[in-house]
Structures are given as structure tokens and as C-alpha cells.
Coordinates of C-alpha atoms and ligand atoms in Angstrom, one line a residue:
X8 CA 107.8 24.5 60.6
X9 CA 110.5 27.0 61.5
X10 CA 109.8 29.5 64.2
X11 CA 109.7 33.0 62.8
X12 CA 110.3 36.1 64.8
X13 CA 107.0 37.8 65.2
X14 CA 106.2 41.4 66.2
X15 CA 103.0 43.0 67.1
X16 CA 102.6 46.6 66.0
X17 CA 99.8 48.9 67.3
X18 CA 98.8 51.0 64.3
X19 CA 96.9 54.2 65.2
X20 CA 96.3 56.2 62.0
X21 CA 94.2 58.9 63.7
X22 CA 93.0 61.9 61.9
X23 CA 93.3 63.7 58.5
X24 CA 96.3 62.7 56.5
X25 CA 97.3 60.4 59.3
X26 CA 95.1 57.8 57.6
X27 CA 96.7 58.2 54.2
X28 CA 100.3 58.3 55.2
X29 CA 100.0 55.4 57.6
X30 CA 98.5 53.2 54.9
X31 CA 101.8 53.7 53.0
X32 CA 103.9 53.2 56.1
X33 CA 102.1 49.9 56.6
X34 CA 103.0 48.7 53.1
X35 CA 106.6 49.5 53.8
X36 CA 106.6 47.7 57.1
X37 CA 105.1 44.6 55.5
X38 CA 107.5 44.7 52.6
X39 CA 110.6 45.0 54.9
X40 CA 109.4 42.2 57.1
X41 CA 108.9 40.0 54.1
X42 CA 112.3 40.8 52.7
X43 CA 114.2 40.2 55.9
X44 CA 112.1 37.1 56.9
X45 CA 110.2 38.0 60.0
X46 CA 106.5 38.3 60.7
X47 CA 104.6 41.4 61.6
X48 CA 101.1 41.6 62.9
X49 CA 99.5 45.0 62.5
X50 CA 96.7 45.7 65.0
X51 CA 94.6 48.8 64.4
X52 CA 93.2 51.1 67.0
X53 CA 91.3 54.4 67.3
X54 CA 92.9 57.6 68.4
X55 CA 92.2 61.3 68.3
X56 CA 89.1 62.8 66.7
X57 CA 88.5 59.5 65.0
X58 CA 88.2 57.9 68.5
X59 CA 86.1 60.7 69.9
X60 CA 83.6 60.3 67.1
X61 CA 83.2 56.6 67.8
X62 CA 83.7 56.3 71.6
X63 CA 83.5 59.8 73.0
X64 CA 87.1 59.7 74.1
X65 CA 90.4 60.5 72.4
X66 CA 92.2 57.5 73.8
X67 CA 89.8 54.6 74.4
X68 CA 90.8 51.9 76.9
X69 CA 90.9 49.3 74.1
X70 CA 93.5 51.4 72.3
X71 CA 95.6 51.7 75.5
X72 CA 95.4 47.9 76.0
X73 CA 96.4 47.4 72.4
X74 CA 99.4 49.5 72.8
X75 CA 100.3 47.8 76.1
X76 CA 100.5 44.4 74.3
X77 CA 102.5 45.7 71.3
X78 CA 106.2 45.8 70.6
X79 CA 105.8 49.3 69.1
X80 CA 103.2 52.0 68.3
X81 CA 102.9 53.5 64.9
X82 CA 100.8 56.7 64.9
X83 CA 99.6 58.9 62.1
X84 CA 98.4 62.3 63.4
X85 CA 95.8 63.6 65.8
X86 CA 93.9 66.9 65.4
X87 CA 90.6 68.1 63.9
X88 CA 89.4 71.7 63.4
X89 CA 86.1 70.7 64.9
X90 CA 87.8 70.7 68.3
X91 CA 89.8 74.0 67.8
X92 CA 87.3 75.9 69.9
X93 CA 89.2 76.9 73.0
X94 CA 86.1 75.9 75.1
X95 CA 86.1 72.3 74.0
X96 CA 87.0 70.1 76.9
X97 CA 87.8 67.1 74.9
X98 CA 90.5 67.4 72.3
X99 CA 92.2 64.9 70.0
X100 CA 95.7 66.0 71.2
X101 CA 95.0 64.7 74.7
X102 CA 95.4 61.2 73.3
X103 CA 99.0 61.9 72.3
X104 CA 99.9 63.5 75.6
X105 CA 98.3 60.6 77.5
X106 CA 100.2 58.0 75.4
X107 CA 103.5 59.7 76.1
X108 CA 102.8 60.0 79.8
X109 CA 101.3 56.5 80.3
X110 CA 104.3 54.8 78.7
X111 CA 106.8 57.3 80.1
X112 CA 108.1 58.1 76.6
X113 CA 110.4 60.8 77.9
X114 CA 112.8 61.0 75.0
X115 CA 111.6 62.4 71.7
X116 CA 114.1 62.0 68.8
X117 CA 113.6 64.2 65.8
X118 CA 116.3 63.8 63.2
X119 CA 116.6 66.6 60.6
X120 CA 118.6 65.6 57.7
X121 CA 118.7 67.4 54.4
X122 CA 118.8 65.0 51.6
X123 CA 121.2 66.4 48.9
X124 CA 118.4 66.1 46.3
X125 CA 116.1 68.3 48.4
X126 CA 118.5 71.2 49.2
X127 CA 116.5 73.3 46.7
X128 CA 113.1 72.4 48.2
X129 CA 113.6 74.6 51.2
X130 CA 112.6 78.2 51.2
X131 CA 116.1 78.9 52.5
X132 CA 119.0 79.1 50.1
X133 CA 120.5 75.8 49.2
X134 CA 124.0 76.8 50.3
X135 CA 122.6 77.4 53.8
X136 CA 120.7 74.2 54.2
X137 CA 122.8 71.6 52.3
X138 CA 124.8 69.3 54.5
X139 CA 122.5 69.9 57.5
X140 CA 122.4 66.8 59.7
X141 CA 121.2 67.3 63.2
X142 CA 118.8 65.7 65.7
X143 CA 116.5 67.5 68.1
X144 CA 116.3 65.5 71.4
X145 CA 113.3 66.8 73.2
X146 CA 112.2 66.1 76.7
X147 CA 108.7 64.8 76.3
X148 CA 106.9 64.1 79.6
X149 CA 107.8 67.1 81.8
X150 CA 107.9 70.8 81.8
X151 CA 105.0 73.1 81.1
X152 CA 103.1 70.5 79.1
X153 CA 102.4 68.5 82.3
X154 CA 102.9 70.9 85.2
X155 CA 100.4 71.3 88.0
X156 CA 98.6 73.5 89.0
X157 CA 96.8 74.3 85.8
X158 CA 94.0 76.8 86.1
X159 CA 91.6 77.9 83.4
X160 CA 89.0 80.4 84.0
X161 CA 87.7 83.5 82.2
X162 CA 89.7 85.8 84.4
X163 CA 92.9 84.0 85.0
X164 CA 94.9 81.1 83.6
X165 CA 97.9 79.3 85.0
X166 CA 100.4 76.9 83.5
X167 CA 103.2 75.5 85.6
X168 CA 106.7 74.6 84.4
X169 CA 108.4 72.0 86.6
X170 CA 111.6 70.0 86.1
X171 CA 113.1 67.6 88.5
X172 CA 116.8 66.8 88.4
X173 CA 116.2 63.2 87.4
X174 CA 114.1 64.2 84.4
X175 CA 116.9 66.4 83.1
X176 CA 119.6 63.9 83.8
X177 CA 118.0 61.0 81.9
X178 CA 117.3 63.0 78.8
X179 CA 120.8 64.6 78.9
X180 CA 122.3 61.1 78.9
X181 CA 120.3 60.1 75.9
X182 CA 121.6 63.2 74.1
X183 CA 125.3 62.6 75.0
X184 CA 125.1 59.0 74.0
X185 CA 123.5 60.0 70.7
X186 CA 126.3 62.5 70.2
X187 CA 128.9 59.8 70.7
X188 CA 127.4 57.9 67.8
X189 CA 127.3 61.1 65.7
X190 CA 129.5 64.3 65.5
X191 CA 130.2 64.5 69.3
X192 CA 128.6 67.8 69.9
X193 CA 125.6 68.6 72.1
X194 CA 123.9 72.0 72.0
X195 CA 121.7 72.4 75.1
X196 CA 119.0 74.9 74.5
X197 CA 117.3 76.8 77.4
X198 CA 116.3 80.2 78.7
X199 CA 118.6 80.3 81.7
X200 CA 118.7 84.1 81.7
X201 CA 115.0 84.1 82.7
X202 CA 113.7 80.7 83.9
X203 CA 114.6 78.8 87.1
X204 CA 113.8 75.5 85.3
X205 CA 116.4 76.4 82.7
X206 CA 119.1 77.2 85.4
X207 CA 118.5 73.8 86.9
X208 CA 118.6 72.3 83.4
X209 CA 122.0 73.9 82.7
X210 CA 123.5 72.8 86.0
X211 CA 122.4 69.2 85.5
X212 CA 123.5 69.1 81.9
X213 CA 126.9 70.4 82.9
X214 CA 127.2 67.6 85.5
X215 CA 126.2 64.9 83.1
X216 CA 128.6 66.2 80.5
X217 CA 131.5 65.2 82.8
X218 CA 130.7 61.6 82.1
X219 CA 131.1 62.2 78.3
X220 CA 134.5 64.0 78.0
X221 CA 134.6 63.0 74.3
X222 CA 131.5 65.2 73.6
X223 CA 131.7 69.0 73.2
X224 CA 128.9 70.7 75.1
X225 CA 127.6 74.1 74.2
X226 CA 124.7 76.0 75.9
X227 CA 122.5 78.3 73.8
X228 CA 119.5 80.5 74.7
X229 CA 116.4 79.4 72.9
X230 CA 115.9 82.7 71.1
X231 CA 119.4 82.7 69.8
X232 CA 119.1 79.0 68.9
X233 CA 116.0 79.7 66.8
X234 CA 118.0 82.3 64.8
X235 CA 121.2 80.3 64.5
X236 CA 119.2 77.3 63.2
X237 CA 118.2 79.3 60.2
X238 CA 121.6 80.9 59.6
X239 CA 124.1 78.2 60.3
X240 CA 122.2 74.9 60.6
X241 CA 125.3 72.9 59.9
X242 CA 126.7 74.0 63.2
X243 CA 124.3 71.7 65.0
X244 CA 124.7 68.0 65.8
X245 CA 122.5 67.1 68.8
X246 CA 120.1 69.7 70.0
X247 CA 119.0 68.9 73.6
X248 CA 116.1 70.8 74.9
X249 CA 113.0 70.8 77.2
X250 CA 109.5 69.9 76.1
X251 CA 108.1 73.2 74.7
X252 CA 111.3 74.6 73.3
X253 CA 111.7 71.3 71.5
X254 CA 108.2 71.4 70.1
X255 CA 108.8 74.8 68.6
X256 CA 112.4 74.3 67.4
X257 CA 111.5 71.0 65.7
X258 CA 108.9 72.6 63.6
X259 CA 111.3 75.4 62.7
X260 CA 114.0 72.8 61.8
X261 CA 111.6 71.1 59.4
X262 CA 111.9 74.1 57.1
X263 CA 115.5 73.0 56.5
X264 CA 114.5 69.6 55.3
X265 CA 112.2 71.1 52.7
X266 CA 108.9 70.0 54.2
X267 CA 107.3 68.9 57.4
X268 CA 106.4 65.9 55.3
X269 CA 110.0 64.6 55.5
X270 CA 110.5 64.5 59.3
X271 CA 110.0 61.3 61.3
X272 CA 110.2 60.9 65.1
X273 CA 110.6 58.4 67.8
X274 CA 109.4 58.7 71.4
X275 CA 111.2 56.4 73.7
X276 CA 111.3 55.4 77.4
X277 CA 113.5 53.1 79.4
X278 CA 112.2 49.9 77.8
X279 CA 111.9 48.9 74.1
X280 CA 108.3 50.0 73.5
X281 CA 108.4 53.2 71.5
X282 CA 105.9 55.4 69.7
X283 CA 106.8 56.4 66.1
X284 CA 105.1 59.1 64.2
X285 CA 105.7 61.8 61.6
X286 CA 106.4 65.2 63.1
X287 CA 103.6 66.7 60.9
X288 CA 100.0 67.0 62.0
X289 CA 96.7 65.9 60.5
X290 CA 96.8 68.7 57.9
X291 CA 93.0 68.9 57.4
X292 CA 93.4 71.3 54.5
X293 CA 94.9 68.6 52.3
X294 CA 93.3 65.5 53.9
X295 CA 91.6 63.0 51.6
X296 CA 93.2 64.4 48.4
X297 CA 95.9 61.8 48.1
X298 CA 98.6 64.4 47.9
X299 CA 100.2 64.2 51.4
X300 CA 103.9 63.2 51.6
X301 CA 104.1 59.7 53.3
X302 CA 107.9 59.8 53.6
X303 CA 107.8 61.1 57.2
X304 CA 105.6 58.2 58.2
X305 CA 107.7 55.8 56.2
X306 CA 110.9 57.1 57.8
X307 CA 109.2 56.7 61.2
X308 CA 108.9 53.0 60.3
X309 CA 112.7 53.0 59.9
X310 CA 113.0 54.4 63.3
X311 CA 110.6 51.8 64.7
X312 CA 112.8 49.1 63.3
X313 CA 115.9 50.7 64.7
X314 CA 114.8 51.5 68.2
X315 CA 111.9 49.1 69.2
X316 CA 112.7 46.1 67.1
X317 CA 116.5 46.7 67.2
X318 CA 116.8 45.9 63.5
X319 CA 119.3 48.3 62.2
X320 CA 119.7 46.7 58.8
X321 CA 116.0 47.0 58.1
X322 CA 116.1 50.7 59.2
X323 CA 118.9 51.4 56.8
X324 CA 117.2 49.5 54.0
X325 CA 114.1 51.7 54.3
X326 CA 116.2 54.9 54.5
X327 CA 118.2 53.9 51.5
X328 CA 115.0 53.1 49.5
X329 CA 113.7 56.5 50.3
X330 CA 117.0 58.1 49.2
X331 CA 116.9 56.3 45.9
X332 CA 113.3 57.3 45.2
X333 CA 114.3 60.9 45.8
X334 CA 117.4 60.7 43.8
X335 CA 115.3 59.3 40.9
X336 CA 113.5 62.6 41.0
X337 CA 110.1 61.6 42.4
X338 CA 108.4 64.2 44.5
X339 CA 105.1 64.7 46.3
X340 CA 103.7 68.2 45.8
X341 CA 105.2 69.6 49.1
X342 CA 108.8 68.9 48.0
X343 CA 108.5 69.4 44.2
X344 CA 110.2 72.2 42.3
X345 CA 109.0 73.2 38.8
X346 CA 109.7 70.5 36.2
X347 CA 109.6 67.6 38.5
X348 CA 107.0 64.8 38.2
X349 CA 104.6 65.0 41.1
X350 CA 103.4 61.7 42.5
X351 CA 100.5 60.9 44.8
X352 CA 100.7 59.6 48.4
X353 CA 100.0 56.1 47.2
X354 CA 102.5 56.2 44.3
X355 CA 105.2 57.4 46.7
X356 CA 104.5 54.5 49.0
X357 CA 104.7 52.1 46.1
X358 CA 107.9 53.6 44.8
X359 CA 109.5 53.1 48.2
X360 CA 108.3 49.5 48.3
X361 CA 109.6 48.9 44.8
X362 CA 113.0 50.4 45.8
X363 CA 113.1 48.2 48.9
X364 CA 112.5 45.0 46.9
X365 CA 115.0 46.0 44.3
X366 CA 117.8 46.1 46.8
X367 CA 119.7 42.8 47.1
X368 CA 118.6 40.9 50.2
X369 CA 120.8 41.1 53.3
X370 CA 122.2 44.4 52.3
Ligands
IPM2 C1 104.1 67.5 68.4 C2 102.8 68.1 68.4 C3 102.1 67.9 69.8 C4 103.0 68.5 70.9 C5 100.7 68.3 69.9 C6 99.8 67.7 68.9 C7 100.1 68.0 71.3 O1 102.8 69.5 68.2 O2 104.2 66.3 68.6 O3 105.1 68.3 68.2 O4 102.8 69.7 71.1 O5 103.8 67.9 71.4
MG3 MG1 104.7 70.2 67.5

């Protein structure tokens, strides 16, 4: 018997449409493994509200152990309106923050690419969005998301934004290296006219930039960047920014791609273990209806192949398969324009699997 390469993937579907889109992502992962001749073992774990319901905690120890033993983590979404009450002490989102922090996944990569076939799916004019190809590189384990002290009382609340030089430096290097493989431009987004953290950010990014003389660096204030992204999205290549600005700008950027349902993400640390998830949330309003767009989750599997398994051919094969399905005119409801056939979540997954198998092997 020949020894096959074998990967263990921790699969955490989580809440709402997370369950539905991850089911399709799993199909694609199995199909790509089969086509390229390696073995993948998918081990499921509880996360988010689904985990709170069964164990009382958003990130049970078993899930953490499962992730620790895996080559990569594939996550659906966390969030449930039952925990929206600002007084609730346990929230599904805590699981995601804990996973990022525990595995030191400090680099969040969110590519925003407008597929030519989807230029008219955006609420913005096609001539503005077409040709957009940028990536938000968001610092993910620092800043106001994790700063101490944090105080919460009825009279006063405190959040603290902290950045250390080394945190800025390591994410900046990721951004410059990404730019070297792309269009050689980094736009670093901050609020240096107001925030001390942003002034440190700017100084460190300027220093790191000296090591990458082939990359053009531009600084932009976050308010201006939010506007520029809607007016001239093609001006951007790599958008480097801190945790909360990146959270906001990446949702904004999703409008360019036609739908939140199109955007994948990777969260990476120093090692190979990464967490891959669609940028969208659990979307309770459409959960269980079979209409969610699974492409963000499927494209997250492509990123999983690229960054954790280091299998670029497989990543490309998945991206090409998605491209062909879109070119053939298939749309889930979120990206459909009048006259186009609308397919369900499952049908979209099957179409991608079909397109994947139809490609000649080894290409
Ligand atoms: C995201 C989400 C999370 C974040 C939430 C769910 C905690 O909005 O991944 O963008 O704010 O980072
Ligand atoms: Mg967000």
C-alpha cells in the first residue's frame, strides 16, 4: 500500500448559515483531495451558540484540543440573536476571539476580488467596481479588541487600545511580502492625526518599508480610506491596517464584490496552522432556508489549501472552478440580477464540485 499524504482538518460549522455553507465547503474539500490524490480527515467540533447550547461555553475544551491536533481549522460563523442582549456575559463571538488569541493568528487576510461576471451585482456602478483586486491585511490579535483594562459598569465603560512595536512590525512584513507577489503597493490605514497607537503604527510601518524598496508605501487616514474605497477601489492593492479598522473596512469592501457571500478569509500565525472562514456572519434571517451563498466558504477552502497545506495547485483549481460556475451564469440569490437562474446553497456546492471534476487532473 502506498503512503498517502494525510491531513486533519478541524471543521467548526458554528451557527446559522455557518452549518449550511460549511457542508458545501466540505464537499469541495473532499473533491479536491480525491482529484489530487491525498487524504483528508474532517473532524467536527462545536463552536459559538451551538456550543453554548450543548456545553454552556462558546469554545469547549474538546474543540480547542481538536484544533490543536489539526493541520487547519475551517469555521462557518458564530453569532445568535439570543445573545444580542448587551447584558449577556457569554457570547458566541468570544469563541472566535479566543481561537485567534490562543493560536496567535495575528494576520487576517481578506482578499477582495471582483469577478468580471459580478461587476453588475454590486450596488455601486460597474465602471467603479470592475477590475478591483485588493486584499485587506488586518492585524487580528491586538488593538482595542484585546486591550486591558476593560471596564463595564452602568456608569462608565473603558476599552483600551494598545499596540506594541513588534505587533506592528510582524503584520507590516506580511503586508509588504504580499505586495511583492501582487501589484507592489501597500496602503497603510490609520488615524495618526488623533491616535497615539496610529502614530506608532506609522513610524514602524515606515521603518519596515525600508526593507522592501520595490514596494510603494502610502499612508491613508481611515476616514479618507473608507471613502476612497467606494470611489476608486482600483487604486488599492494591499490595505494594511489594525484590528478594528480592518474589521470595518473589510465589511465595506465586501460591497465591491457584490455580496458578503463572496469573501473568504485566512487567519494566520507564525506556523502553518491557520483558521479559514467566510467573512460573513451567521445571518440568522436567512438561516435554514437553503439560500445562503456558499462561495465565501468554498473560497476559504482554497485559502486553506494555499496557506496551511501549501497546495497552490489545489487552491487555484478551486478558484477556477468557482470562476467557471459564475461565468456559466449560476447565482445564489444574493448575487443574482433579474433574469438569471437562482440556485440553492446545495446546488451551488454541487456545481463547484462538478466544475472541479471537469477540469483535467494536474492542471
Ligand atoms: C469578523 C467579525 C468578528 C470581528 C466578530 C464576530 C467578533 O466581525 O471576523 O470580522 O469583529 O472580528
Ligand atoms: Mg467583521
